[in-house]
PDB file of N, CA, C and O in Angstrom:
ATOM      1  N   UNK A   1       0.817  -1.191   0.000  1.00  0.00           N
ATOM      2  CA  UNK A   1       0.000   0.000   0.000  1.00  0.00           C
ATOM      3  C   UNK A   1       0.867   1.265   0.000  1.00  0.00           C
ATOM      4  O   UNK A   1       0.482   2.339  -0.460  1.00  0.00           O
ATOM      5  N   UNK A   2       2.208   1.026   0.617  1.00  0.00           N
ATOM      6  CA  UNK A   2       3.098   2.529   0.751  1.00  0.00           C
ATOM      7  C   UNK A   2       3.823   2.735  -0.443  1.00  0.00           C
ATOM      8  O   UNK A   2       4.261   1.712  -0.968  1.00  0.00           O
ATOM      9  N   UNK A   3       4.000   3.555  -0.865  1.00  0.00           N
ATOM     10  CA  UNK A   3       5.128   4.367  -2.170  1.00  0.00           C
ATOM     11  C   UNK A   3       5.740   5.011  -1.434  1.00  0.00           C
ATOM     12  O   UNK A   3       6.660   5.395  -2.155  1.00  0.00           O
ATOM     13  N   UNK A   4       5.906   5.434  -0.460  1.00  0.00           N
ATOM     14  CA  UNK A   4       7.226   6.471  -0.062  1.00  0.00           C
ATOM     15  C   UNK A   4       8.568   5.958   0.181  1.00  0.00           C
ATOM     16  O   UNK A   4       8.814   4.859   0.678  1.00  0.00           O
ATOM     17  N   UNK A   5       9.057   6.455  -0.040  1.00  0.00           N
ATOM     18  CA  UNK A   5      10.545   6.291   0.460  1.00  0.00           C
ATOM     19  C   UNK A   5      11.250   7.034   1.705  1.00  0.00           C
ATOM     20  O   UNK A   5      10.945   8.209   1.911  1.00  0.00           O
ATOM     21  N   UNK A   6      11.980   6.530   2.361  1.00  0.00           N
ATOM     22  CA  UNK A   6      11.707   4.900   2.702  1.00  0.00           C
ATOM     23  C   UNK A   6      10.425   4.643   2.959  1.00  0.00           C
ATOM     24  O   UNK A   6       9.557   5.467   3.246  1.00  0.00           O
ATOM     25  N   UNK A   7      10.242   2.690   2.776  1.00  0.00           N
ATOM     26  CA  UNK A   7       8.896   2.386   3.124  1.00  0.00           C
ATOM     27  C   UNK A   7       8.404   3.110   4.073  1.00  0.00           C
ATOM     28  O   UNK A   7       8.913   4.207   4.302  1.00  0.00           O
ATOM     29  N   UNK A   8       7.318   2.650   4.817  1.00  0.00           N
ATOM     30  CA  UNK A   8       6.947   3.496   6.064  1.00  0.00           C
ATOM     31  C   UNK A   8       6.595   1.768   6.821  1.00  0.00           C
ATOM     32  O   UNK A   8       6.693   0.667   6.281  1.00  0.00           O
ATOM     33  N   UNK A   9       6.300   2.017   7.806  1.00  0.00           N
ATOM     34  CA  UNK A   9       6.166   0.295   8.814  1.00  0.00           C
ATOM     35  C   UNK A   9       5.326  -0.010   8.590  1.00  0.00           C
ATOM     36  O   UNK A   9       4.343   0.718   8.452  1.00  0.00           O
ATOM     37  N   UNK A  10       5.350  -1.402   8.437  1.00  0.00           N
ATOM     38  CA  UNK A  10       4.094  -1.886   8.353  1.00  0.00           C
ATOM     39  C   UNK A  10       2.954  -1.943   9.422  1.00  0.00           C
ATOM     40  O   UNK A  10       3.094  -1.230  10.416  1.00  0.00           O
ATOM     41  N   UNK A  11       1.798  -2.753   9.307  1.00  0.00           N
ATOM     42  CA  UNK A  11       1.140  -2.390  10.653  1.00  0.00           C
ATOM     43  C   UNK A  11       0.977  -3.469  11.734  1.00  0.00           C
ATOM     44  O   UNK A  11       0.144  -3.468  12.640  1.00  0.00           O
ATOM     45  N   UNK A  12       1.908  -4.378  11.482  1.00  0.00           N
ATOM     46  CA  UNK A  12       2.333  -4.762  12.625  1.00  0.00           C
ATOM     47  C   UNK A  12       3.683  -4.577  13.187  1.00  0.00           C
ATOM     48  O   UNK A  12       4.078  -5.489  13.914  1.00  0.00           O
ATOM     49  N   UNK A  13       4.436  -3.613  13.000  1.00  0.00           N
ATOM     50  CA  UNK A  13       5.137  -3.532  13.416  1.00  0.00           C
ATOM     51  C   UNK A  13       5.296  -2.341  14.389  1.00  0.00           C
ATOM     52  O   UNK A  13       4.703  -1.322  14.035  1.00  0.00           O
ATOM     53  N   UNK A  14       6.035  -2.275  15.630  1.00  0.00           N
ATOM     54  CA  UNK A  14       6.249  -1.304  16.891  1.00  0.00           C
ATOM     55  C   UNK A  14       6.073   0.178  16.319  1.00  0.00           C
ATOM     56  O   UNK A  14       5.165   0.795  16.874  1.00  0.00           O
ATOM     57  N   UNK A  15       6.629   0.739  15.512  1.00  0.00           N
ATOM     58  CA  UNK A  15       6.978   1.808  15.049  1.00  0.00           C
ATOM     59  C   UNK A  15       5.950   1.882  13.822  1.00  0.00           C
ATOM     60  O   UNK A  15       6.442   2.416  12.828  1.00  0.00           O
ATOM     61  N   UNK A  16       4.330   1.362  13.658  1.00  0.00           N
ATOM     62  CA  UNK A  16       3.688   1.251  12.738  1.00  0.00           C
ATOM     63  C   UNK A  16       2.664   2.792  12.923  1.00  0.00           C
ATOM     64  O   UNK A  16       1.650   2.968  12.247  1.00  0.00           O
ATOM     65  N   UNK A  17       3.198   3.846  14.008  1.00  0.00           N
ATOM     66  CA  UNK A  17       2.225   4.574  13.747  1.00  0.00           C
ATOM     67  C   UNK A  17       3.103   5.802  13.285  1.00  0.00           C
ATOM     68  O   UNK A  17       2.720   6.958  13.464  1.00  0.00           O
ATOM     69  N   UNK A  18       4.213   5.509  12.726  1.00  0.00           N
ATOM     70  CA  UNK A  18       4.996   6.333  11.838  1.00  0.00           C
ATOM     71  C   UNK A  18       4.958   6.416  10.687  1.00  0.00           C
ATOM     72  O   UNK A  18       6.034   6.598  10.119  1.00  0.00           O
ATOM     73  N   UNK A  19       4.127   6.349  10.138  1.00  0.00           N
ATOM     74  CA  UNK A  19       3.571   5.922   8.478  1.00  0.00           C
ATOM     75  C   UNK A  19       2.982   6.812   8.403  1.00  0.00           C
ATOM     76  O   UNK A  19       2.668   7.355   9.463  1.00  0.00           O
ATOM     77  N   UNK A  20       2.446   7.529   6.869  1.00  0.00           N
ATOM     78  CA  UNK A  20       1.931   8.577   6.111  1.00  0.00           C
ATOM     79  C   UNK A  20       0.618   8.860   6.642  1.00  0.00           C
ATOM     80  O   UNK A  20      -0.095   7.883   6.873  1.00  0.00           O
ATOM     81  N   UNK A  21       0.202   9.924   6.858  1.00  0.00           N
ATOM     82  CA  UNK A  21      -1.398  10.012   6.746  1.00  0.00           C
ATOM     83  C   UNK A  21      -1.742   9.517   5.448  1.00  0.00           C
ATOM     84  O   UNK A  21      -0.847   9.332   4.624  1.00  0.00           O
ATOM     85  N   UNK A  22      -3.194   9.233   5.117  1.00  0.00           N
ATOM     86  CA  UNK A  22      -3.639   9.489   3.770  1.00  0.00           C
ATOM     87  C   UNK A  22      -4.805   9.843   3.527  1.00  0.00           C
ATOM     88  O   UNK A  22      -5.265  10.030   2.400  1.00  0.00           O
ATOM     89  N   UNK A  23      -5.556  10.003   4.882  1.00  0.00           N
ATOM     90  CA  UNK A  23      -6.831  10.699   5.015  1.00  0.00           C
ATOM     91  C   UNK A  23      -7.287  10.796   6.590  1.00  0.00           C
ATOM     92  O   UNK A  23      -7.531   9.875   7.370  1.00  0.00           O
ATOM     93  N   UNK A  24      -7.314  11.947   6.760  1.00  0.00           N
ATOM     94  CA  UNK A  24      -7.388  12.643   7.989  1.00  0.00           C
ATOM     95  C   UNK A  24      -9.172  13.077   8.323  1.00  0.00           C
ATOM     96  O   UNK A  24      -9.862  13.796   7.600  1.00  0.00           O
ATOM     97  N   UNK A  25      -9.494  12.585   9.262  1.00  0.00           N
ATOM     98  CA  UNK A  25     -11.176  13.347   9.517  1.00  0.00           C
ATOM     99  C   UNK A  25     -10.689  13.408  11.533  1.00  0.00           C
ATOM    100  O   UNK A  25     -10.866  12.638  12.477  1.00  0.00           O
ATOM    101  N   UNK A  26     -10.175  14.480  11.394  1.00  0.00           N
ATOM    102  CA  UNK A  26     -10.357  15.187  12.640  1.00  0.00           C
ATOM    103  C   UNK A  26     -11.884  15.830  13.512  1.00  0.00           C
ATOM    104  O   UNK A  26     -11.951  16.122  14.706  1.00  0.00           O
ATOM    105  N   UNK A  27     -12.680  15.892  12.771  1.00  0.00           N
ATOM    106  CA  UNK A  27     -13.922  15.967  13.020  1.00  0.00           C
ATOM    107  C   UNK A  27     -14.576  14.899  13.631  1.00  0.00           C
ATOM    108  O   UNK A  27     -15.539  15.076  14.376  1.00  0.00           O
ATOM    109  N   UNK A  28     -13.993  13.503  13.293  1.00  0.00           N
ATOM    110  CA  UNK A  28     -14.382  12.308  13.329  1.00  0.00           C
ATOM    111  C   UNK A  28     -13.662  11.387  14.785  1.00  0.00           C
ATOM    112  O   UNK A  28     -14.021  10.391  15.412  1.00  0.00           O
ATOM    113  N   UNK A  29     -12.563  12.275  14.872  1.00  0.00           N
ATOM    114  CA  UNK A  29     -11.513  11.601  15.655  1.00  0.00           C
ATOM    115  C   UNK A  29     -10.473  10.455  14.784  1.00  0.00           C
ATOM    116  O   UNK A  29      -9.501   9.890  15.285  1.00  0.00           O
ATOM    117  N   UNK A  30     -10.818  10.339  13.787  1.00  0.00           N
ATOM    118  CA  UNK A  30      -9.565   9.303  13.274  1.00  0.00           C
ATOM    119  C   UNK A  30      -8.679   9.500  12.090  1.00  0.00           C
ATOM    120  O   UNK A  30      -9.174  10.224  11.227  1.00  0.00           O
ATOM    121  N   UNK A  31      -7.654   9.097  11.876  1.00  0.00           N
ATOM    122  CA  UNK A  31      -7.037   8.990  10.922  1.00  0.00           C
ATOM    123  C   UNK A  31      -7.132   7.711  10.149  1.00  0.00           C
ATOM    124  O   UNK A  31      -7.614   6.750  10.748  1.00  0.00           O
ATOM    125  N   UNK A  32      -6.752   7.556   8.930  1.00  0.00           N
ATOM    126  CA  UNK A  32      -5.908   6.373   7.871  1.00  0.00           C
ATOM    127  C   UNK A  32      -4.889   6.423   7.806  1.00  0.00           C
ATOM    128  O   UNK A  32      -4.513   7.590   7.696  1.00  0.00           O
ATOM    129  N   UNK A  33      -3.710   5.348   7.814  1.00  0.00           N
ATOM    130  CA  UNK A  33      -2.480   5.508   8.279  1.00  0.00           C
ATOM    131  C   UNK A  33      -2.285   4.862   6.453  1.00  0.00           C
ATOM    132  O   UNK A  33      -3.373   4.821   5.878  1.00  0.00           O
ATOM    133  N   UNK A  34      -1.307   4.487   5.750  1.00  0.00           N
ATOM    134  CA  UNK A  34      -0.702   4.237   4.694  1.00  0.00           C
ATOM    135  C   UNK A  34      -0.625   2.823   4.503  1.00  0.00           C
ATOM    136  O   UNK A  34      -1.019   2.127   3.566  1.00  0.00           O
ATOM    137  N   UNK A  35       0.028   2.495   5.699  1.00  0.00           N
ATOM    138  CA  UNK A  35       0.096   0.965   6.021  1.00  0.00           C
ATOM    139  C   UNK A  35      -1.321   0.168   6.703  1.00  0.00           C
ATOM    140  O   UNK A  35      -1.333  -0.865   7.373  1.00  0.00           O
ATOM    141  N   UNK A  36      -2.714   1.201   6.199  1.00  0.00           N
ATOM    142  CA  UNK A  36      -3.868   0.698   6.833  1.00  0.00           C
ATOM    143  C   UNK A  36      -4.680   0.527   7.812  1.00  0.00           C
ATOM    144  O   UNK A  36      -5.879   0.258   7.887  1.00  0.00           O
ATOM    145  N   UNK A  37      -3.515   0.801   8.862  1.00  0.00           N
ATOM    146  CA  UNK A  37      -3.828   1.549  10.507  1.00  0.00           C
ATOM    147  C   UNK A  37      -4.820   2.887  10.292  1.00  0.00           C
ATOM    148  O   UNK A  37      -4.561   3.929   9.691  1.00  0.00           O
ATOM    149  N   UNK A  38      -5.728   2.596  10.811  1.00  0.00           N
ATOM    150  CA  UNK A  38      -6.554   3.263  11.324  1.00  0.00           C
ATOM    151  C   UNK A  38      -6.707   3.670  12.890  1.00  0.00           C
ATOM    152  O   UNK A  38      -7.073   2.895  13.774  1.00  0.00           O
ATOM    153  N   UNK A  39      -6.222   5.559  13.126  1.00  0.00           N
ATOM    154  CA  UNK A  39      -5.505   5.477  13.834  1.00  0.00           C
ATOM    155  C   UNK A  39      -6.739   6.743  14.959  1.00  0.00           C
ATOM    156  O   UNK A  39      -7.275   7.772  14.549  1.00  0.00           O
ATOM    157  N   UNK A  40      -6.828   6.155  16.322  1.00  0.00           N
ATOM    158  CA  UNK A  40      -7.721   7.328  16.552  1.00  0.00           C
ATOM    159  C   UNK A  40      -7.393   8.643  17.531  1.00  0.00           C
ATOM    160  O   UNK A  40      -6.229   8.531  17.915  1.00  0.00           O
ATOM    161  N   UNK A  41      -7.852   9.532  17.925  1.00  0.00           N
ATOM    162  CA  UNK A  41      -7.289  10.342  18.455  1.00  0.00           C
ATOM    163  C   UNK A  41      -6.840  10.165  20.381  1.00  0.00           C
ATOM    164  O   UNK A  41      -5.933  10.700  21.019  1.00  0.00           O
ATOM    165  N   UNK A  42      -7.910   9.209  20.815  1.00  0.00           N
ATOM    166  CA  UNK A  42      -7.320   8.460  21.649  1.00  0.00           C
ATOM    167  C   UNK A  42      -5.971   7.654  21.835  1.00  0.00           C
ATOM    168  O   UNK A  42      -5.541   7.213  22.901  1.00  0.00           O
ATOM    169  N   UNK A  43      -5.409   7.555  20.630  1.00  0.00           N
ATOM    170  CA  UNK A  43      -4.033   6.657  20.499  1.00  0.00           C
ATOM    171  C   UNK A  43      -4.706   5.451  20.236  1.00  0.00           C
ATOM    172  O   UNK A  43      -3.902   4.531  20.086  1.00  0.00           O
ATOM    173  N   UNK A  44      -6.094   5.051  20.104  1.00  0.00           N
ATOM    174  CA  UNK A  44      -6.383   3.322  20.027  1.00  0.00           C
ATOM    175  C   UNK A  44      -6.227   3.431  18.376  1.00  0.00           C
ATOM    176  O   UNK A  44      -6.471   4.403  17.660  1.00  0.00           O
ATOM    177  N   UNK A  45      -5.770   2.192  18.029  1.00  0.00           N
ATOM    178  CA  UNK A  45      -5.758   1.102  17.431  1.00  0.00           C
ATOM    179  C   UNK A  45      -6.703   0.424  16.142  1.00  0.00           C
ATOM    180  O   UNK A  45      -6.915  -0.672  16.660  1.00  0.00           O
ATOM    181  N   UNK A  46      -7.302   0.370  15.002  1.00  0.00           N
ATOM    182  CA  UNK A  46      -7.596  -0.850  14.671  1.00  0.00           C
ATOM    183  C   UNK A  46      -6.741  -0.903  13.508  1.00  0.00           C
ATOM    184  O   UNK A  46      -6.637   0.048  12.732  1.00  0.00           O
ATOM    185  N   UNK A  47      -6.019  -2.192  13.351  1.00  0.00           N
ATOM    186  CA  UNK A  47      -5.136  -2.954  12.509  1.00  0.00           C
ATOM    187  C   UNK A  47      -6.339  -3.510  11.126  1.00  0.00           C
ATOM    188  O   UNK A  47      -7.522  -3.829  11.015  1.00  0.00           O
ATOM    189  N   UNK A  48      -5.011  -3.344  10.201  1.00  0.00           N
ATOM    190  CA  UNK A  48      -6.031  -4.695   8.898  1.00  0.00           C
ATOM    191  C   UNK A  48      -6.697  -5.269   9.042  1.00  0.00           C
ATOM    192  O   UNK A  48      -7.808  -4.943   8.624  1.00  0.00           O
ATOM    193  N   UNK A  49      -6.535  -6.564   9.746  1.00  0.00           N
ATOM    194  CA  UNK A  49      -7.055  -7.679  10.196  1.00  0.00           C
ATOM    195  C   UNK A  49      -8.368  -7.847  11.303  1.00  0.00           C
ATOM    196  O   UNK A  49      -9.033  -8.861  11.515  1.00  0.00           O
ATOM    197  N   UNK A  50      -8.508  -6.368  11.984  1.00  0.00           N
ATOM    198  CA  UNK A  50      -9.303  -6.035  12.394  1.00  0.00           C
ATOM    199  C   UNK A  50      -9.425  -5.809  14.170  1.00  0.00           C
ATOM    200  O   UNK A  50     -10.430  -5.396  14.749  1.00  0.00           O
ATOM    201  N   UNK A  51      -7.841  -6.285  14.953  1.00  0.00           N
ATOM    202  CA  UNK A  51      -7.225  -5.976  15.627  1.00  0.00           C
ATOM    203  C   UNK A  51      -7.413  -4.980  16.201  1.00  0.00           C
ATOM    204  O   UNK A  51      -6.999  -3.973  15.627  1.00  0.00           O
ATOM    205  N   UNK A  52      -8.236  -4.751  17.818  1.00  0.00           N
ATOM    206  CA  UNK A  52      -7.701  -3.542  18.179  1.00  0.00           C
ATOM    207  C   UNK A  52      -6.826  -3.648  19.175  1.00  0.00           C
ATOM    208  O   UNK A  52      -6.634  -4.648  19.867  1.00  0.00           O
ATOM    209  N   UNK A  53      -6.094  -2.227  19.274  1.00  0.00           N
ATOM    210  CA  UNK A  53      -4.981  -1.950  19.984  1.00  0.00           C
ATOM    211  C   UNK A  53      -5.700  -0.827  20.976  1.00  0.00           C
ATOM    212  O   UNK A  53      -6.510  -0.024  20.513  1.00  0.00           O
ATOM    213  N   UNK A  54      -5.400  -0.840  22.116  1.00  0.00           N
ATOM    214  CA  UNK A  54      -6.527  -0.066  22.638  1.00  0.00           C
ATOM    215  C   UNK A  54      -5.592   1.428  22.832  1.00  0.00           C
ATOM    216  O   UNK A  54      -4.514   1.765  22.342  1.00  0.00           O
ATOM    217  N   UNK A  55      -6.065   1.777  23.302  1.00  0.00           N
ATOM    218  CA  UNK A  55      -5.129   3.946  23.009  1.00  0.00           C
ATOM    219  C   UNK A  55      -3.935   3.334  24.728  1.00  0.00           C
ATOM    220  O   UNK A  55      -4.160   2.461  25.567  1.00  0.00           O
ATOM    221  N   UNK A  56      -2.825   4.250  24.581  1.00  0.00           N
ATOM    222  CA  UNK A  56      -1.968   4.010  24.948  1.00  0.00           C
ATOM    223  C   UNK A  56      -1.272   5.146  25.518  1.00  0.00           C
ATOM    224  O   UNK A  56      -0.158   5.175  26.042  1.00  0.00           O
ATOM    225  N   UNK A  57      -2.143   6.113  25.324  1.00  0.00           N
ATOM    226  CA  UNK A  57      -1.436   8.032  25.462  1.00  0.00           C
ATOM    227  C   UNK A  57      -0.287   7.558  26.886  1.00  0.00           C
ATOM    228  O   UNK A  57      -0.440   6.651  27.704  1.00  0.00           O
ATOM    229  N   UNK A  58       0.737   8.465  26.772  1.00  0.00           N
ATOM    230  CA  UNK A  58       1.143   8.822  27.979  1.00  0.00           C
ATOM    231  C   UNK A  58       0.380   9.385  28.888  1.00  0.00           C
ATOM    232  O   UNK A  58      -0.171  10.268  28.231  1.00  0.00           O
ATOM    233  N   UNK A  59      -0.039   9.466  30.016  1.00  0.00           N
ATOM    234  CA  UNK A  59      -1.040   9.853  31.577  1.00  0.00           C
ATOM    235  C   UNK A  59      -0.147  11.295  31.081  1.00  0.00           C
ATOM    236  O   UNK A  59       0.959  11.555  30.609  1.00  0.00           O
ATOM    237  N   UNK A  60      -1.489  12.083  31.551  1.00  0.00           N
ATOM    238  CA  UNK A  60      -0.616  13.689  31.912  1.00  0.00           C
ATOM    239  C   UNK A  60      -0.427  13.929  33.059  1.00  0.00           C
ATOM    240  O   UNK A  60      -1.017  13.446  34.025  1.00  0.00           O
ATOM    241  N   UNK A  61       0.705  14.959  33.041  1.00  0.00           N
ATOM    242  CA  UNK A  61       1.497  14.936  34.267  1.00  0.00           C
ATOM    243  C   UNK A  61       0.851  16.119  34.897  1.00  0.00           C
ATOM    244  O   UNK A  61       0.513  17.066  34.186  1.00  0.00           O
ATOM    245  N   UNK A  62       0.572  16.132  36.739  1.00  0.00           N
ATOM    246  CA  UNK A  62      -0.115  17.441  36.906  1.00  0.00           C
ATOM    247  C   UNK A  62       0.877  18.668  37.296  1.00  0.00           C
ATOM    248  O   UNK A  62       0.422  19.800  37.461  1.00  0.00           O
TER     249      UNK A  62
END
């Protein structure tokens, strides 16, 4: 699915939410990631396969 150079990660991999946008609905809360990650503003998760990853934010600090 990626054309850039370098690839961008795939989506199983650690570093998979470093990949291209390719359609953004901030209105919506989510992104499309390149590599198919669908990515939400919570930090959760759903993979290709249909996988979720649940959100992961760092806690804010008071």
């Amino acid at each position: 699915m990626c054309s850039h150079r370098p690839v961008c990660p795939n989506a199983y991999s650690a570093d998979r939410e470093a990949s291209h946008v390719v359609s953004a609905h901030p209105d919506q809360g989510w992104s499309l990631l390149c590599n198919g990650v669908v990515l939400f503003e919570d930090t959760g998760l759903l993979l290709p396969d249909g996988t979720i990853v649940g959100p992961h934010r760092e806690p804010m600090s008071v």
